[in-house]
PDB file of C-alpha atoms and ligand atoms in Angstrom:
ATOM      1  CA  MET A 245     103.987  91.619  75.660  1.00  0.00           C
ATOM      2  CA  ARG A 246     102.552  93.592  78.568  1.00  0.00           C
ATOM      3  CA  LYS A 247     104.899  93.992  81.524  1.00  0.00           C
ATOM      4  CA  PRO A 248     102.977  93.466  84.774  1.00  0.00           C
ATOM      5  CA  LEU A 249     102.860  96.354  87.215  1.00  0.00           C
ATOM      6  CA  ILE A 250     102.744  95.655  90.932  1.00  0.00           C
ATOM      7  CA  ALA A 251     101.778  98.860  92.720  1.00  0.00           C
ATOM      8  CA  GLY A 252     101.450  99.350  96.463  1.00  0.00           C
ATOM      9  CA  ASN A 253      98.641 101.661  97.531  1.00  0.00           C
ATOM     10  CA  TRP A 254      99.590 102.693 101.042  1.00  0.00           C
ATOM     11  CA  LYS A 255      96.376 104.695 101.484  1.00  0.00           C
ATOM     12  CA  MET A 256      96.493 106.801 104.692  1.00  0.00           C
ATOM     13  CA  ASN A 257      99.003 104.534 106.449  1.00  0.00           C
ATOM     14  CA  LEU A 258     102.589 104.733 107.727  1.00  0.00           C
ATOM     15  CA  LEU A 259     104.419 107.802 109.046  1.00  0.00           C
ATOM     16  CA  ARG A 260     107.582 109.243 107.530  1.00  0.00           C
ATOM     17  CA  ASP A 261     110.166 107.088 109.292  1.00  0.00           C
ATOM     18  CA  SER A 262     108.289 103.845 108.700  1.00  0.00           C
ATOM     19  CA  SER A 263     107.708 104.805 105.043  1.00  0.00           C
ATOM     20  CA  VAL A 264     111.397 105.369 104.404  1.00  0.00           C
ATOM     21  CA  ALA A 265     112.337 102.236 106.376  1.00  0.00           C
ATOM     22  CA  LEU A 266     109.954 100.191 104.217  1.00  0.00           C
ATOM     23  CA  ILE A 267     111.583 101.543 101.043  1.00  0.00           C
ATOM     24  CA  HIS A 268     115.022 100.565 102.341  1.00  0.00           C
ATOM     25  CA  GLN A 269     113.784  97.035 103.067  1.00  0.00           C
ATOM     26  CA  LEU A 270     112.211  96.737  99.602  1.00  0.00           C
ATOM     27  CA  LEU A 271     115.363  97.979  97.893  1.00  0.00           C
ATOM     28  CA  ASP A 272     117.588  95.682  99.979  1.00  0.00           C
ATOM     29  CA  LYS A 273     115.601  92.615  99.022  1.00  0.00           C
ATOM     30  CA  SER A 274     114.559  93.208  95.400  1.00  0.00           C
ATOM     31  CA  LYS A 275     116.251  94.123  92.178  1.00  0.00           C
ATOM     32  CA  ALA A 276     115.333  95.482  88.770  1.00  0.00           C
ATOM     33  CA  SER A 277     113.735  92.903  86.490  1.00  0.00           C
ATOM     34  CA  ASP A 278     112.573  92.965  82.862  1.00  0.00           C
ATOM     35  CA  LYS A 279     109.615  90.875  83.902  1.00  0.00           C
ATOM     36  CA  VAL A 280     107.894  93.166  86.382  1.00  0.00           C
ATOM     37  CA  GLU A 281     107.563  96.840  87.143  1.00  0.00           C
ATOM     38  CA  VAL A 282     107.048  97.984  90.730  1.00  0.00           C
ATOM     39  CA  ALA A 283     105.629 101.213  92.176  1.00  0.00           C
ATOM     40  CA  VAL A 284     104.636 102.516  95.582  1.00  0.00           C
ATOM     41  CA  CYS A 285     101.997 105.164  96.217  1.00  0.00           C
ATOM     42  CA  PRO A 286     102.444 106.830  99.611  1.00  0.00           C
ATOM     43  CA  PRO A 287     100.269 109.633 101.013  1.00  0.00           C
ATOM     44  CA  SER A 288     101.080 112.926  99.264  1.00  0.00           C
ATOM     45  CA  VAL A 289     102.824 114.461 102.312  1.00  0.00           C
ATOM     46  CA  TYR A 290     105.471 111.721 102.130  1.00  0.00           C
ATOM     47  CA  LEU A 291     106.025 111.720  98.362  1.00  0.00           C
ATOM     48  CA  HIS A 292     109.131 113.815  98.805  1.00  0.00           C
ATOM     49  CA  ASP A 293     110.783 111.575 101.415  1.00  0.00           C
ATOM     50  CA  VAL A 294     109.779 108.339  99.730  1.00  0.00           C
ATOM     51  CA  GLY A 295     110.876 109.735  96.356  1.00  0.00           C
ATOM     52  CA  ALA A 296     114.270 110.637  97.787  1.00  0.00           C
ATOM     53  CA  ALA A 297     114.687 107.112  99.193  1.00  0.00           C
ATOM     54  CA  LEU A 298     113.708 105.616  95.801  1.00  0.00           C
ATOM     55  CA  ARG A 299     115.837 107.908  93.627  1.00  0.00           C
ATOM     56  CA  GLY A 300     117.758 106.005  90.957  1.00  0.00           C
ATOM     57  CA  SER A 301     116.165 102.688  91.942  1.00  0.00           C
ATOM     58  CA  HIS A 302     113.937 100.278  90.051  1.00  0.00           C
ATOM     59  CA  ILE A 303     110.854 101.208  92.076  1.00  0.00           C
ATOM     60  CA  ALA A 304     108.684 104.025  90.744  1.00  0.00           C
ATOM     61  CA  LEU A 305     106.798 106.628  92.741  1.00  0.00           C
ATOM     62  CA  GLY A 306     103.041 107.108  92.458  1.00  0.00           C
ATOM     63  CA  ALA A 307     100.413 109.299  94.091  1.00  0.00           C
ATOM     64  CA  GLN A 308      96.945 108.322  95.271  1.00  0.00           C
ATOM     65  CA  ASN A 309      94.935 111.193  93.793  1.00  0.00           C
ATOM     66  CA  MET A 310      95.241 114.616  92.146  1.00  0.00           C
ATOM     67  CA  TYR A 311      93.126 117.581  91.106  1.00  0.00           C
ATOM     68  CA  HIS A 312      92.383 118.182  87.450  1.00  0.00           C
ATOM     69  CA  THR A 313      93.787 121.676  86.966  1.00  0.00           C
ATOM     70  CA  ASP A 314      97.444 122.666  87.102  1.00  0.00           C
ATOM     71  CA  GLU A 315      97.211 125.433  89.704  1.00  0.00           C
ATOM     72  CA  GLY A 316      94.874 127.924  91.321  1.00  0.00           C
ATOM     73  CA  ALA A 317      92.533 128.532  94.229  1.00  0.00           C
ATOM     74  CA  TYR A 318      91.737 124.919  95.154  1.00  0.00           C
ATOM     75  CA  THR A 319      92.539 124.740  98.857  1.00  0.00           C
ATOM     76  CA  GLY A 320      93.798 121.365  99.954  1.00  0.00           C
ATOM     77  CA  GLU A 321      94.276 119.960  96.467  1.00  0.00           C
ATOM     78  CA  VAL A 322      97.434 118.831  94.670  1.00  0.00           C
ATOM     79  CA  SER A 323      97.869 119.076  90.893  1.00  0.00           C
ATOM     80  CA  GLY A 324      99.308 116.608  88.438  1.00  0.00           C
ATOM     81  CA  LYS A 325     101.944 119.172  87.554  1.00  0.00           C
ATOM     82  CA  MET A 326     103.069 119.143  91.215  1.00  0.00           C
ATOM     83  CA  LEU A 327     103.109 115.337  91.313  1.00  0.00           C
ATOM     84  CA  LYS A 328     105.225 115.260  88.172  1.00  0.00           C
ATOM     85  CA  ASP A 329     107.512 117.932  89.610  1.00  0.00           C
ATOM     86  CA  ILE A 330     108.144 115.852  92.741  1.00  0.00           C
ATOM     87  CA  GLY A 331     109.052 112.762  90.698  1.00  0.00           C
ATOM     88  CA  CYS A 332     105.852 110.747  90.370  1.00  0.00           C
ATOM     89  CA  ARG A 333     105.392 108.433  87.414  1.00  0.00           C
ATOM     90  CA  TYR A 334     101.957 107.087  88.365  1.00  0.00           C
ATOM     91  CA  VAL A 335      98.776 108.452  89.913  1.00  0.00           C
ATOM     92  CA  ILE A 336      95.897 106.299  91.148  1.00  0.00           C
ATOM     93  CA  LEU A 337      92.575 107.794  90.005  1.00  0.00           C
ATOM     94  CA  GLY A 338      89.006 106.870  90.888  1.00  0.00           C
ATOM     95  CA  HIS A 339      89.853 104.439  93.683  1.00  0.00           C
ATOM     96  CA  SER A 340      86.623 103.000  95.095  1.00  0.00           C
ATOM     97  CA  GLU A 341      87.327 104.642  98.455  1.00  0.00           C
ATOM     98  CA  ARG A 342      87.337 108.024  96.725  1.00  0.00           C
ATOM     99  CA  ARG A 343      84.261 107.135  94.695  1.00  0.00           C
ATOM    100  CA  GLN A 344      82.388 105.958  97.809  1.00  0.00           C
ATOM    101  CA  LEU A 345      83.668 108.271 100.558  1.00  0.00           C
ATOM    102  CA  MET A 346      84.318 111.454  98.576  1.00  0.00           C
ATOM    103  CA  GLY A 347      81.611 110.957  95.955  1.00  0.00           C
ATOM    104  CA  GLU A 348      83.962 111.002  92.968  1.00  0.00           C
ATOM    105  CA  THR A 349      82.131 110.500  89.689  1.00  0.00           C
ATOM    106  CA  ASP A 350      83.250 109.066  86.362  1.00  0.00           C
ATOM    107  CA  THR A 351      83.170 112.603  84.959  1.00  0.00           C
ATOM    108  CA  GLN A 352      85.610 113.831  87.611  1.00  0.00           C
ATOM    109  CA  VAL A 353      87.832 110.787  87.134  1.00  0.00           C
ATOM    110  CA  ASN A 354      87.794 111.479  83.389  1.00  0.00           C
ATOM    111  CA  GLN A 355      88.898 115.108  83.934  1.00  0.00           C
ATOM    112  CA  LYS A 356      91.738 113.851  86.114  1.00  0.00           C
ATOM    113  CA  VAL A 357      92.785 111.219  83.563  1.00  0.00           C
ATOM    114  CA  HIS A 358      93.073 113.889  80.859  1.00  0.00           C
ATOM    115  CA  ALA A 359      94.963 116.214  83.210  1.00  0.00           C
ATOM    116  CA  ALA A 360      97.365 113.449  84.292  1.00  0.00           C
ATOM    117  CA  LEU A 361      98.174 112.495  80.701  1.00  0.00           C
ATOM    118  CA  LYS A 362      98.700 116.146  79.787  1.00  0.00           C
ATOM    119  CA  VAL A 363     101.551 116.436  82.306  1.00  0.00           C
ATOM    120  CA  GLY A 364     103.047 113.026  81.518  1.00  0.00           C
ATOM    121  CA  LEU A 365     101.764 111.009  84.468  1.00  0.00           C
ATOM    122  CA  VAL A 366     100.518 107.464  83.965  1.00  0.00           C
ATOM    123  CA  PRO A 367      97.025 107.170  85.442  1.00  0.00           C
ATOM    124  CA  ILE A 368      96.024 103.967  87.212  1.00  0.00           C
ATOM    125  CA  VAL A 369      92.264 104.125  86.719  1.00  0.00           C
ATOM    126  CA  CYS A 370      90.270 102.041  89.198  1.00  0.00           C
ATOM    127  CA  VAL A 371      86.924 100.432  88.440  1.00  0.00           C
ATOM    128  CA  GLY A 372      84.880  97.768  90.190  1.00  0.00           C
ATOM    129  CA  GLU A 373      81.472  96.726  91.407  1.00  0.00           C
ATOM    130  CA  THR A 374      80.024  96.518  94.909  1.00  0.00           C
ATOM    131  CA  LEU A 375      78.742  93.256  96.378  1.00  0.00           C
ATOM    132  CA  ASP A 376      75.119  94.316  95.818  1.00  0.00           C
ATOM    133  CA  GLN A 377      75.860  95.094  92.190  1.00  0.00           C
ATOM    134  CA  ARG A 378      77.579  91.726  91.694  1.00  0.00           C
ATOM    135  CA  GLU A 379      74.714  89.871  93.334  1.00  0.00           C
ATOM    136  CA  ALA A 380      72.243  91.736  91.136  1.00  0.00           C
ATOM    137  CA  GLY A 381      74.129  90.562  88.036  1.00  0.00           C
ATOM    138  CA  GLN A 382      75.284  94.107  87.211  1.00  0.00           C
ATOM    139  CA  THR A 383      79.056  93.613  87.259  1.00  0.00           C
ATOM    140  CA  THR A 384      79.600  93.939  83.513  1.00  0.00           C
ATOM    141  CA  THR A 385      77.344  96.967  83.156  1.00  0.00           C
ATOM    142  CA  VAL A 386      78.855  98.775  86.150  1.00  0.00           C
ATOM    143  CA  VAL A 387      82.444  98.141  85.130  1.00  0.00           C
ATOM    144  CA  ARG A 388      81.790  99.012  81.475  1.00  0.00           C
ATOM    145  CA  THR A 389      80.030 102.246  82.457  1.00  0.00           C
ATOM    146  CA  GLN A 390      82.936 103.228  84.709  1.00  0.00           C
ATOM    147  CA  CYS A 391      85.487 102.466  81.980  1.00  0.00           C
ATOM    148  CA  GLU A 392      83.530 104.334  79.297  1.00  0.00           C
ATOM    149  CA  GLY A 393      83.022 107.364  81.558  1.00  0.00           C
ATOM    150  CA  SER A 394      86.541 107.477  82.944  1.00  0.00           C
ATOM    151  CA  LEU A 395      88.266 107.024  79.576  1.00  0.00           C
ATOM    152  CA  ALA A 396      85.960 109.203  77.452  1.00  0.00           C
ATOM    153  CA  GLY A 397      87.686 111.377  74.888  1.00  0.00           C
ATOM    154  CA  LEU A 398      91.085 109.660  74.988  1.00  0.00           C
ATOM    155  CA  THR A 399      92.885 109.008  71.735  1.00  0.00           C
ATOM    156  CA  SER A 400      94.021 105.441  71.085  1.00  0.00           C
ATOM    157  CA  GLU A 401      97.585 106.572  71.631  1.00  0.00           C
ATOM    158  CA  GLN A 402      96.722 108.024  75.047  1.00  0.00           C
ATOM    159  CA  ALA A 403      94.679 104.967  76.000  1.00  0.00           C
ATOM    160  CA  ALA A 404      97.569 102.633  75.207  1.00  0.00           C
ATOM    161  CA  GLY A 405      99.642 104.263  77.952  1.00  0.00           C
ATOM    162  CA  ILE A 406      97.185 104.103  80.805  1.00  0.00           C
ATOM    163  CA  VAL A 407      96.784 101.378  83.426  1.00  0.00           C
ATOM    164  CA  LEU A 408      93.381 100.122  84.543  1.00  0.00           C
ATOM    165  CA  ALA A 409      92.809  98.420  87.882  1.00  0.00           C
ATOM    166  CA  TYR A 410      89.824  96.140  88.278  1.00  0.00           C
ATOM    167  CA  GLU A 411      89.070  96.173  91.984  1.00  0.00           C
ATOM    168  CA  PRO A 412      85.814  94.568  93.078  1.00  0.00           C
ATOM    169  CA  VAL A 413      84.785  96.723  96.030  1.00  0.00           C
ATOM    170  CA  TRP A 414      83.738  93.652  98.036  1.00  0.00           C
ATOM    171  CA  ALA A 415      87.302  92.326  97.841  1.00  0.00           C
ATOM    172  CA  ILE A 416      89.118  95.471  99.005  1.00  0.00           C
ATOM    173  CA  GLY A 417      90.499  95.178 102.520  1.00  0.00           C
ATOM    174  CA  THR A 418      88.072  92.364 103.319  1.00  0.00           C
ATOM    175  CA  GLY A 419      90.313  89.342 102.895  1.00  0.00           C
ATOM    176  CA  LYS A 420      87.868  88.095 100.216  1.00  0.00           C
ATOM    177  CA  THR A 421      89.503  87.814  96.813  1.00  0.00           C
ATOM    178  CA  ALA A 422      87.820  87.323  93.478  1.00  0.00           C
ATOM    179  CA  SER A 423      88.687  83.839  92.272  1.00  0.00           C
ATOM    180  CA  PRO A 424      91.142  83.854  89.362  1.00  0.00           C
ATOM    181  CA  ALA A 425      88.258  82.831  87.071  1.00  0.00           C
ATOM    182  CA  GLN A 426      85.957  85.600  88.350  1.00  0.00           C
ATOM    183  CA  ALA A 427      88.712  88.195  87.933  1.00  0.00           C
ATOM    184  CA  GLU A 428      89.754  86.947  84.489  1.00  0.00           C
ATOM    185  CA  GLU A 429      86.156  87.083  83.255  1.00  0.00           C
ATOM    186  CA  VAL A 430      85.920  90.799  84.086  1.00  0.00           C
ATOM    187  CA  HIS A 431      89.441  91.566  82.793  1.00  0.00           C
ATOM    188  CA  ALA A 432      88.635  89.871  79.479  1.00  0.00           C
ATOM    189  CA  ASP A 433      85.414  91.868  79.235  1.00  0.00           C
ATOM    190  CA  ILE A 434      87.284  95.123  79.925  1.00  0.00           C
ATOM    191  CA  ARG A 435      89.739  94.237  77.158  1.00  0.00           C
ATOM    192  CA  ALA A 436      86.834  93.547  74.796  1.00  0.00           C
ATOM    193  CA  LEU A 437      85.405  96.962  75.660  1.00  0.00           C
ATOM    194  CA  LEU A 438      88.797  98.606  75.074  1.00  0.00           C
ATOM    195  CA  THR A 439      88.924  96.894  71.678  1.00  0.00           C
ATOM    196  CA  LYS A 440      85.572  98.431  70.836  1.00  0.00           C
ATOM    197  CA  MET A 441      86.596 101.870  72.121  1.00  0.00           C
ATOM    198  CA  PHE A 442      90.184 102.111  70.880  1.00  0.00           C
ATOM    199  CA  GLY A 443      90.873  99.205  68.503  1.00  0.00           C
ATOM    200  CA  ALA A 444      92.520  95.836  69.009  1.00  0.00           C
ATOM    201  CA  ASP A 445      96.148  97.046  68.899  1.00  0.00           C
ATOM    202  CA  THR A 446      95.562  99.552  71.667  1.00  0.00           C
ATOM    203  CA  ALA A 447      93.503  97.155  73.770  1.00  0.00           C
ATOM    204  CA  GLN A 448      96.350  94.635  73.688  1.00  0.00           C
ATOM    205  CA  LYS A 449      98.748  97.256  75.063  1.00  0.00           C
ATOM    206  CA  VAL A 450      96.707  98.405  78.066  1.00  0.00           C
ATOM    207  CA  ARG A 451      97.733  96.878  81.369  1.00  0.00           C
ATOM    208  CA  ILE A 452      94.815  95.799  83.541  1.00  0.00           C
ATOM    209  CA  GLN A 453      95.751  95.176  87.152  1.00  0.00           C
ATOM    210  CA  TYR A 454      93.662  93.215  89.632  1.00  0.00           C
ATOM    211  CA  GLY A 455      93.182  94.593  93.137  1.00  0.00           C
ATOM    212  CA  GLY A 456      91.367  93.291  96.193  1.00  0.00           C
ATOM    213  CA  SER A 457      93.057  91.398  99.021  1.00  0.00           C
ATOM    214  CA  VAL A 458      95.985  90.254  96.876  1.00  0.00           C
ATOM    215  CA  LYS A 459      98.399  88.327  99.102  1.00  0.00           C
ATOM    216  CA  ALA A 460     101.463  86.151  98.697  1.00  0.00           C
ATOM    217  CA  ASP A 461      99.340  83.010  98.629  1.00  0.00           C
ATOM    218  CA  ASN A 462      96.865  84.054  95.920  1.00  0.00           C
ATOM    219  CA  ALA A 463      99.068  86.303  93.752  1.00  0.00           C
ATOM    220  CA  LYS A 464     100.608  83.638  91.536  1.00  0.00           C
ATOM    221  CA  GLU A 465      97.320  82.195  90.342  1.00  0.00           C
ATOM    222  CA  LEU A 466      95.705  85.584  89.787  1.00  0.00           C
ATOM    223  CA  LEU A 467      98.722  86.904  87.909  1.00  0.00           C
ATOM    224  CA  SER A 468      98.893  83.858  85.666  1.00  0.00           C
ATOM    225  CA  GLN A 469      95.526  84.714  84.071  1.00  0.00           C
ATOM    226  CA  PRO A 470      95.944  85.909  80.479  1.00  0.00           C
ATOM    227  CA  ASN A 471      94.310  89.314  80.968  1.00  0.00           C
ATOM    228  CA  ILE A 472      95.674  90.134  84.441  1.00  0.00           C
ATOM    229  CA  ASP A 473      98.724  92.361  84.102  1.00  0.00           C
ATOM    230  CA  GLY A 474      99.760  93.019  87.659  1.00  0.00           C
ATOM    231  CA  ALA A 475      98.191  93.952  90.961  1.00  0.00           C
ATOM    232  CA  LEU A 476      97.183  97.009  92.924  1.00  0.00           C
ATOM    233  CA  VAL A 477      97.952  96.003  96.484  1.00  0.00           C
ATOM    234  CA  GLY A 478      96.655  97.709  99.615  1.00  0.00           C
ATOM    235  CA  GLY A 479      97.206  96.030 102.996  1.00  0.00           C
ATOM    236  CA  ALA A 480      99.911  93.631 101.857  1.00  0.00           C
ATOM    237  CA  SER A 481     102.032  96.500 100.470  1.00  0.00           C
ATOM    238  CA  LEU A 482     102.617  97.944 103.940  1.00  0.00           C
ATOM    239  CA  LYS A 483     105.241  95.366 104.915  1.00  0.00           C
ATOM    240  CA  ALA A 484     108.203  94.145 102.900  1.00  0.00           C
ATOM    241  CA  ASP A 485     107.535  90.551 103.979  1.00  0.00           C
ATOM    242  CA  SER A 486     104.073  90.586 102.423  1.00  0.00           C
ATOM    243  CA  PHE A 487     104.797  92.822  99.392  1.00  0.00           C
ATOM    244  CA  LEU A 488     107.996  91.188  98.127  1.00  0.00           C
ATOM    245  CA  PRO A 489     106.443  87.741  97.507  1.00  0.00           C
ATOM    246  CA  ILE A 490     103.740  89.412  95.372  1.00  0.00           C
ATOM    247  CA  ILE A 491     106.443  91.094  93.285  1.00  0.00           C
ATOM    248  CA  ASP A 492     108.210  87.723  92.994  1.00  0.00           C
ATOM    249  CA  ALA A 493     104.967  86.061  91.894  1.00  0.00           C
ATOM    250  CA  ALA A 494     104.803  88.438  88.920  1.00  0.00           C
ATOM    251  CA  GLY A 495     108.446  88.101  87.931  1.00  0.00           C
TER     252      GLY A 495
HETATM  253  C1  LIG B1045      93.261  98.746  97.289  1.00  0.00           C
HETATM  254  O1  LIG B1045      92.798  99.506  98.101  1.00  0.00           O
HETATM  255  O2  LIG B1045      93.577  99.189  96.173  1.00  0.00           O
HETATM  256  C2  LIG B1045      93.384  97.344  97.655  1.00  0.00           C
HETATM  257  C3  LIG B1045      93.434  96.481  96.688  1.00  0.00           C
HETATM  258  O3  LIG B1045      93.416  97.039  98.987  1.00  0.00           O
HETATM  259  P1  LIG B1045      93.639  95.574  99.647  1.00  0.00           P
HETATM  260  O4  LIG B1045      94.786  94.924  98.906  1.00  0.00           O
HETATM  261  O5  LIG B1045      93.967  95.853 101.073  1.00  0.00           O
HETATM  262  O6  LIG B1045      92.371  94.828  99.464  1.00  0.00           O
END
């Protein structure tokens, strides 16, 4: 049985005091459960403070990006080794904002996935099509190409431990959500691809989150789909009142 993962992607939002205050609210109003795993991914400058507020709790710490080598002359970058050192369990890789705004390619995402696994981080690998691609009937091809490129060279054992996030770009931050049927269709296709790449046992172990305007009122139906194993949540993860009901919907 796959345990759903609800992860909050704070993006470039919240300052230190509001970040720590949000953690206190989440910890006050939620408790550990065998049915759902929870993580928050603050900006890297606040990983330390958020990690300290989370220490010993049921909520895991994640980062939003990393560089693919452990150390060296890479001004402005942060390595997986550093993220691990500061207490991260997860790292989001290949988010569509990074693919679109910073030009990240599948090859770069793949290097990061290998580097994350090497230091014991769990990568949350994001894939998803744009509106134009969906309307042109290219969703399956785009998502399959991203998965194949981003996961190239992994062993089945490594693949079993990663998390994928299907995030249709047209649904991110727009208030438009894929319908549960639209999302499930892509999730099932990703699982079929994983079966082809890594075998059925491995494919059944990989958690595939949905992301894109997940809110309290649509979470339950999305999360009840057979191949949807949690959510990557942007906007609604910035307030306890909107994030907690999504966690409850998974539990
Ligand atoms: C995201 O950026 O990963 C995301 C899903 O954002 P939102 O929930 O705001 O659409």
